[in-house]
XYZ file of C-alpha atoms in Angstrom:
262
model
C 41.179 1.549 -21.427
C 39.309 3.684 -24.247
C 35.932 4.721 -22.862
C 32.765 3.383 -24.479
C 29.230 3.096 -23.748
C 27.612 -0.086 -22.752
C 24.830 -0.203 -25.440
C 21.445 -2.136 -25.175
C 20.143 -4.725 -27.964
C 16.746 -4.600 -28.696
C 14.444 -6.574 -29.819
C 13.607 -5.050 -33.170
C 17.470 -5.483 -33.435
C 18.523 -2.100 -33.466
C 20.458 -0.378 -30.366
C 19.770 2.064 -27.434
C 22.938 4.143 -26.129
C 23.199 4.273 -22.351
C 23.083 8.029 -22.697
C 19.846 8.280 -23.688
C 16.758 6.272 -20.855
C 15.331 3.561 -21.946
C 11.768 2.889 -22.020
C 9.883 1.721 -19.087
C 9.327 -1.747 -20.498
C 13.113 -2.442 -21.387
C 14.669 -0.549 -18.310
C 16.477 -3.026 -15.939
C 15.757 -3.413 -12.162
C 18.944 -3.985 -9.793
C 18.030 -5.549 -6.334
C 20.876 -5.563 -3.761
C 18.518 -6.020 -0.846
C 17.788 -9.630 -0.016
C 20.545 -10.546 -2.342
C 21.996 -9.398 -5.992
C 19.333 -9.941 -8.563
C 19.043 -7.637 -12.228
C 16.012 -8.079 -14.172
C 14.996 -6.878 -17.651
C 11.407 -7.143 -17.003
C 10.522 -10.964 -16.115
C 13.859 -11.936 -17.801
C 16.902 -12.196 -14.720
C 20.166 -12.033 -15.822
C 23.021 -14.537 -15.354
C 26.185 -12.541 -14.673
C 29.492 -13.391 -12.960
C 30.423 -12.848 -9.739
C 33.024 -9.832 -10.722
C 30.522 -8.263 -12.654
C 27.646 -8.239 -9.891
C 30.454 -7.435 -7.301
C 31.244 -4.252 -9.792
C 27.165 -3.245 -10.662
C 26.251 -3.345 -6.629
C 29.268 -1.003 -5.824
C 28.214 0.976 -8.910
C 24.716 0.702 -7.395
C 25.863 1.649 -4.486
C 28.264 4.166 -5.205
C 26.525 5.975 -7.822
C 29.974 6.897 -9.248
C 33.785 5.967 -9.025
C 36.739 5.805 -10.976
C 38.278 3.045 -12.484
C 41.299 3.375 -10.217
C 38.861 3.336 -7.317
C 36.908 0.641 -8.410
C 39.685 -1.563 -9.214
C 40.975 -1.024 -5.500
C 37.653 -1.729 -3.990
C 36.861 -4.627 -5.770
C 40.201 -6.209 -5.569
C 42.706 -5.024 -3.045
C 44.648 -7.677 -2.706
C 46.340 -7.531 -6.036
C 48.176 -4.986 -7.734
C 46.843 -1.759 -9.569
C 47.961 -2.640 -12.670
C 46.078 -6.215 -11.996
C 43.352 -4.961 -10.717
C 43.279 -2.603 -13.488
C 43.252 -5.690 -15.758
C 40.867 -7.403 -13.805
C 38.437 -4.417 -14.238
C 38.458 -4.360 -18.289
C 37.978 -8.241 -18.205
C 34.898 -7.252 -16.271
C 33.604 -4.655 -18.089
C 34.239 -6.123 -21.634
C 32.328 -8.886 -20.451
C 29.478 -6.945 -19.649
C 29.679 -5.386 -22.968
C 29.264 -8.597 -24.291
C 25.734 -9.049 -23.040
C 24.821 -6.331 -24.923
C 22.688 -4.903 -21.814
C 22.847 -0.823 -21.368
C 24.454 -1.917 -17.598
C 27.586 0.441 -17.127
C 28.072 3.776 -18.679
C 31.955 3.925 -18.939
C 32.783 7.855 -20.159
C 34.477 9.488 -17.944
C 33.799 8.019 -14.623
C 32.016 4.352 -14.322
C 28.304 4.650 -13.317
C 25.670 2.410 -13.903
C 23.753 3.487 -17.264
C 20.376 5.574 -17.086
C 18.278 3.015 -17.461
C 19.096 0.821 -14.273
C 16.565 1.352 -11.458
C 18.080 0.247 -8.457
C 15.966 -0.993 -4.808
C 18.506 0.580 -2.566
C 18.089 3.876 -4.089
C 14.282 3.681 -4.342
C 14.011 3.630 -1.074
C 16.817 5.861 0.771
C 15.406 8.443 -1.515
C 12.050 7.369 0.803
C 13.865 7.606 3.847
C 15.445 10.806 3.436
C 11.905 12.749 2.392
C 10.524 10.930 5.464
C 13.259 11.763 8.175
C 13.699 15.103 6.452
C 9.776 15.632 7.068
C 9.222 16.142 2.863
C 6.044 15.069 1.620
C 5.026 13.628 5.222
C 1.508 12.703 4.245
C 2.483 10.261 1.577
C 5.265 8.684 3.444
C 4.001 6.685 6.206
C 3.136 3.841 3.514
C 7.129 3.674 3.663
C 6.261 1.837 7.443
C 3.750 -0.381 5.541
C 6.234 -2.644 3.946
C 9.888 -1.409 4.863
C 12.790 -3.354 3.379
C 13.665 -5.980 6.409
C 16.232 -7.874 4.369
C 20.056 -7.436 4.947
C 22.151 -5.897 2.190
C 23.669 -8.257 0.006
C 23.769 -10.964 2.514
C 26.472 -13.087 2.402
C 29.175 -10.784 0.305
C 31.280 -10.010 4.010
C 34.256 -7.514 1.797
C 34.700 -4.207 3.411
C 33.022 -1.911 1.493
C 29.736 -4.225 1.717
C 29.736 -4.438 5.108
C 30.136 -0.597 5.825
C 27.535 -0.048 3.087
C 25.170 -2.686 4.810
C 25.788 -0.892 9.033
C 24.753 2.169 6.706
C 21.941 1.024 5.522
C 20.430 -0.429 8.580
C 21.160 2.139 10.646
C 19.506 4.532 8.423
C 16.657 2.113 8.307
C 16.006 2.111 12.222
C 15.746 5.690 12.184
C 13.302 6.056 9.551
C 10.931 3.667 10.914
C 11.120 4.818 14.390
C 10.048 8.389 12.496
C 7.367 6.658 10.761
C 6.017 5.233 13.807
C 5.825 8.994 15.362
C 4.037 10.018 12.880
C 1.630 7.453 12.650
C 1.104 7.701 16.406
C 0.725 11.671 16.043
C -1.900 10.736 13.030
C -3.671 8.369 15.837
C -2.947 5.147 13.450
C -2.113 3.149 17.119
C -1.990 0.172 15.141
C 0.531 1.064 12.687
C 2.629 2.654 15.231
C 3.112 -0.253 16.548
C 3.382 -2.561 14.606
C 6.278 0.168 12.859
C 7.825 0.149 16.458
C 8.133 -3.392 16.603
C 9.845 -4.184 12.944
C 12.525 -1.893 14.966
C 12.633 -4.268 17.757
C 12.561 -6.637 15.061
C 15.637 -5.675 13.426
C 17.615 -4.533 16.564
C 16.278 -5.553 19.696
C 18.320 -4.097 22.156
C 17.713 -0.777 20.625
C 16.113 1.025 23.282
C 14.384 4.180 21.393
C 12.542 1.644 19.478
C 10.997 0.197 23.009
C 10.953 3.813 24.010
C 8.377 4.008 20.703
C 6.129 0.780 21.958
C 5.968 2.052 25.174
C 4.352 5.401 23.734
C 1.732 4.051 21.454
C 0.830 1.347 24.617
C 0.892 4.859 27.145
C -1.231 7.002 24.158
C -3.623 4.177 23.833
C -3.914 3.692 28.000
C -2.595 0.474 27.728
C -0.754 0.622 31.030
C -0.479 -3.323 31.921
C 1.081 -3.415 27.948
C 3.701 -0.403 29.044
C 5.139 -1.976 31.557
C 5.054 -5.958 30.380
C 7.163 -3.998 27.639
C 9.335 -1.889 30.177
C 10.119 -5.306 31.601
C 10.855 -7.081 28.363
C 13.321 -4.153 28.056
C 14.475 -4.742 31.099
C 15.399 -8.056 30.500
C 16.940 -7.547 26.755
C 19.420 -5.218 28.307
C 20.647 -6.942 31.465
C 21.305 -10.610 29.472
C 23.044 -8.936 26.334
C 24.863 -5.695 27.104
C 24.558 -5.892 31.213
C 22.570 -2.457 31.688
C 19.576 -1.160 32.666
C 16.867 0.469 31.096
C 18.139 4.321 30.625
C 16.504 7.118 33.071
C 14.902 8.342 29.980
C 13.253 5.589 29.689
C 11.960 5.254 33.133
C 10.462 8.679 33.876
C 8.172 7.866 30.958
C 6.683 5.629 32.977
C 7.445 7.805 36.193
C 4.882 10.195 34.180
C 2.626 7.783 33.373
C 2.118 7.334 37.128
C 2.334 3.392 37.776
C 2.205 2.324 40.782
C 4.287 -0.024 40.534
C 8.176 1.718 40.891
C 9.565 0.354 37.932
C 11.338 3.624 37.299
C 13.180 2.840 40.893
C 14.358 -0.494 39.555
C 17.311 -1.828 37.109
């Protein structure tokens, strides 16, 4: 198919090429978190299903060819259907006359699409890579706890999605070191626990409770944690807590032996 630009009707009636950004006020907003959802300011836009299946993998892929896409999106179908299938979808979103996809050369979505996912992995990155630390603990404040895209179960969703949560764990298990380092106990743990939250047999994240609870001298709190660890483990994967995990408490000198037990 011939290449074109998605262009962008405005108001005043006259039209914005994808090449160029759009304002603030007429620049669209892509959420795949929580569920698919583009906005033009307050306005959300009514697509079909192959078009918001082809914008999130644009979203999420930055860039891909049209082969590529057409494989992704529909592998259960010839290329030269799939192929078809793709300019259906793409003349379509032409039609809304929304700067969505820029189609030259390689499909991407168009400069003007701001997109959650990327927001925030652009967050997580600065903050594991220790960039701009001091900023970045408002990243624990109110982390994205919402799967991606739930409900979409293809392949490259689901891969995209493990990605994106695993990525997540880390970065707020960082944010909750640093907040502990900064003596915020509070946020530390509460940090700690959206980790638990989202994956609770994940024991660095109890690992992180335990800390702030130790740091704080908390010591009944360590080890009604230990054993709440203790307890996760043995009923859903049928281990104990790791030795790493019990000579922090072996340090803390309890009395009580736990790092002797499970």
């Amino acid at each position: 198919m011939e290449a074109f630009v998605v262009e962008l009707t405005i108001a005043t009636g006259t039209t914005a090429s994808a090449e160029h950004p759009l304002k603030r006020s007429e620049r669209l907003q892509l959420r795949l978190f929580d569920g698919f959802e583009l906005r033009c300011g307050q306005e959300r836009l009514a697509l079909p299903l192959n078009s918001q299946r082809l914008i999130a993998l644009l979203g999420l892929r930055r860039t891909t060819t049209r082969g590529q896409a057409g494989g992704i999106l529909w592998p259960e179908v010839s290329d030269r259907q799939a192929s078809g299938r793709l300019r259906t979808t793409l003349w379509r979103l032409h039609r809304t006359g929304r700067a969505i996809v820029d189609c030259r050369g390689q499909l991407s979505l168009a400069a003007g699409v701001d997109v959650d996912v990327s927001t925030w992995v652009r967050g997580a990155r600065q903050l594991l890579d220790d960039s701009g630390s001091a900023d970045l603990p408002r990243l624990a404040a109110v982390p994205p706890v919402g799967d991606l895209l739930p409900g979409w179960y293809e392949d490259w969703v689901l891969v995209e999605r493990e990605r994106l949560r695993q990525l997540q764990l880390h970065a707020l298990e960082t944010a909750s070191g640093r907040l502990l380092e900064e003596g915020r106990y509070a946020d530390a743990l509460d940090t700690a626990m959206r980790v638990l939250h989202l994956e609770s047999t994940r024991e660095s994240a109890h690992r992180a409770v335990i800390r702030v609870h130790l740091a704080e001298g908390n010591l009944g709190e360590a080890v009604r944690q230990f054993e709440a660890c203790r307890a996760i483990l043995e009923r859903e994967l049928g281990v104990g807590p790791s030795p790493l995990l019990q000579a922090m408490l072996a340090t803390a000198e309890l009395p009580l032996g736990l790092g002797r037990n499970g």
